């Protein structure tokens, strides 16, 4: 089984814990679904959030989805002038036999503009 990584991002409309849970949950659900993965395929997940998001930890949404025995970590994204606001990014390390080229990186809503080259 190979170790692979899949990326994703979502832009929130507002900085509220419930909204973050909803949007990050949707991102993780899409990332797993589009890649034919389950929580058992996850090795670890890194979350970053732009500095304007501070209502909750993005990892809390993963725990609410039942991802409870996977190492998760949250960090703050660089505060770059002109960057898209209210964005949570994900880097998930997975076990998969799929070739790297077959993995689906998921950028939801306005966040698709961040990586037009790989957004599905």
CSV table of C-alpha atoms in Angstrom, one decimal:
chain,number,residue,atom,x,y,z
A,1,UNK,CA,0.0,0.0,0.0
A,2,UNK,CA,1.4,3.4,-1.0
A,3,UNK,CA,1.3,6.6,1.0
A,4,UNK,CA,-0.3,9.4,-0.9
A,5,UNK,CA,-1.5,12.9,-0.1
A,6,UNK,CA,-4.7,14.7,-1.2
A,7,UNK,CA,-5.4,18.4,-1.0
A,8,UNK,CA,-8.5,20.5,-0.6
A,9,UNK,CA,-9.9,23.8,0.5
A,10,UNK,CA,-13.1,25.5,1.2
A,11,UNK,CA,-14.0,29.2,1.8
A,12,UNK,CA,-16.4,30.0,4.7
A,13,UNK,CA,-19.0,32.7,4.4
A,14,UNK,CA,-18.6,33.7,8.1
A,15,UNK,CA,-16.5,32.8,11.1
A,16,UNK,CA,-18.9,30.8,13.2
A,17,UNK,CA,-18.2,27.4,14.7
A,18,UNK,CA,-21.3,25.7,13.4
A,19,UNK,CA,-20.7,27.1,9.9
A,20,UNK,CA,-17.1,25.9,10.0
A,21,UNK,CA,-18.3,22.4,11.1
A,22,UNK,CA,-20.7,22.3,8.1
A,23,UNK,CA,-18.3,23.5,5.5
A,24,UNK,CA,-15.2,21.6,6.6
A,25,UNK,CA,-17.4,18.5,7.1
A,26,UNK,CA,-18.6,18.9,3.5
A,27,UNK,CA,-15.0,19.2,2.3
A,28,UNK,CA,-13.8,16.1,4.1
A,29,UNK,CA,-16.9,14.1,3.0
A,30,UNK,CA,-16.2,15.1,-0.7
A,31,UNK,CA,-12.5,14.3,-0.4
A,32,UNK,CA,-13.2,10.8,0.9
A,33,UNK,CA,-16.1,10.1,-1.5
A,34,UNK,CA,-14.3,11.3,-4.6
A,35,UNK,CA,-11.3,9.2,-3.8
A,36,UNK,CA,-13.2,6.1,-2.7
A,37,UNK,CA,-11.7,6.4,0.8
A,38,UNK,CA,-12.9,5.6,4.3
A,39,UNK,CA,-11.6,6.8,7.6
A,40,UNK,CA,-9.5,3.6,7.8
A,41,UNK,CA,-7.5,4.8,4.8
A,42,UNK,CA,-6.4,8.0,6.5
A,43,UNK,CA,-3.0,8.3,8.1
A,44,UNK,CA,-3.1,11.9,9.2
A,45,UNK,CA,-4.7,15.3,8.3
A,46,UNK,CA,-3.2,18.8,8.4
A,47,UNK,CA,-5.6,21.7,8.5
A,48,UNK,CA,-4.7,25.3,8.0
A,49,UNK,CA,-7.0,28.3,8.4
A,50,UNK,CA,-6.5,31.9,7.4
A,51,UNK,CA,-5.9,34.3,10.3
A,52,UNK,CA,-9.4,35.6,10.1
A,53,UNK,CA,-10.9,32.3,11.3
A,54,UNK,CA,-10.8,31.7,15.0
A,55,UNK,CA,-14.2,30.5,16.1
A,56,UNK,CA,-13.2,26.8,16.2
A,57,UNK,CA,-10.6,24.3,15.2
A,58,UNK,CA,-11.2,22.8,11.7
A,59,UNK,CA,-10.2,19.4,13.1
A,60,UNK,CA,-13.3,19.5,15.3
A,61,UNK,CA,-15.4,19.0,12.2
A,62,UNK,CA,-13.4,15.8,11.4
A,63,UNK,CA,-14.1,14.4,14.9
A,64,UNK,CA,-17.8,15.1,14.5
A,65,UNK,CA,-17.7,13.1,11.2
A,66,UNK,CA,-16.4,10.1,13.2
A,67,UNK,CA,-12.7,10.5,12.3
A,68,UNK,CA,-11.6,9.9,15.9
A,69,UNK,CA,-8.5,7.7,15.7
A,70,UNK,CA,-6.6,9.7,13.1
A,71,UNK,CA,-3.9,12.2,14.1
A,72,UNK,CA,-5.1,15.7,13.2
A,73,UNK,CA,-3.4,19.1,13.5
A,74,UNK,CA,-4.4,22.6,12.9
A,75,UNK,CA,-2.2,25.6,12.0
A,76,UNK,CA,-2.6,29.1,10.8
A,77,UNK,CA,-2.1,29.9,7.2
A,78,UNK,CA,0.3,32.7,6.2
A,79,UNK,CA,-1.2,36.2,6.4
A,80,UNK,CA,-0.5,37.2,2.8
A,81,UNK,CA,-1.9,40.5,1.7
A,82,UNK,CA,-4.7,40.1,-0.9
A,83,UNK,CA,-5.1,36.3,-0.2
A,84,UNK,CA,-8.6,34.8,-0.2
A,85,UNK,CA,-10.2,35.3,3.2
A,86,UNK,CA,-11.9,32.7,5.5
A,87,UNK,CA,-10.3,29.6,3.9
A,88,UNK,CA,-9.6,26.2,5.5
A,89,UNK,CA,-7.2,24.0,3.6
A,90,UNK,CA,-6.6,20.3,4.1
A,91,UNK,CA,-3.7,18.0,3.4
A,92,UNK,CA,-4.7,14.4,4.1
A,93,UNK,CA,-2.1,11.6,4.1
A,94,UNK,CA,-3.7,8.4,2.9
A,95,UNK,CA,-3.0,4.8,2.1
A,96,UNK,CA,-4.0,4.0,-1.4
A,97,UNK,CA,-3.1,1.8,-4.4
A,98,UNK,CA,-4.3,4.5,-6.7
A,99,UNK,CA,-1.6,6.3,-8.8
A,100,UNK,CA,-1.0,9.9,-7.8
A,101,UNK,CA,-2.5,11.1,-11.1
A,102,UNK,CA,-5.8,9.4,-10.2
A,103,UNK,CA,-6.4,11.2,-6.9
A,104,UNK,CA,-9.1,13.9,-6.8
A,105,UNK,CA,-8.1,17.1,-5.0
A,106,UNK,CA,-11.2,18.9,-3.8
A,107,UNK,CA,-11.7,22.6,-3.8
A,108,UNK,CA,-15.2,23.6,-3.0
A,109,UNK,CA,-17.1,26.8,-4.0
A,110,UNK,CA,-15.0,29.9,-4.4
A,111,UNK,CA,-11.9,28.0,-3.1
A,112,UNK,CA,-11.7,26.3,-6.6
A,113,UNK,CA,-10.0,29.5,-7.7
A,114,UNK,CA,-7.0,28.7,-5.5
A,115,UNK,CA,-5.9,25.8,-7.6
A,116,UNK,CA,-7.6,25.9,-11.0
A,117,UNK,CA,-4.9,23.5,-12.2
A,118,UNK,CA,-6.0,20.6,-9.9
A,119,UNK,CA,-9.5,21.5,-8.6
A,120,UNK,CA,-12.1,18.9,-9.5
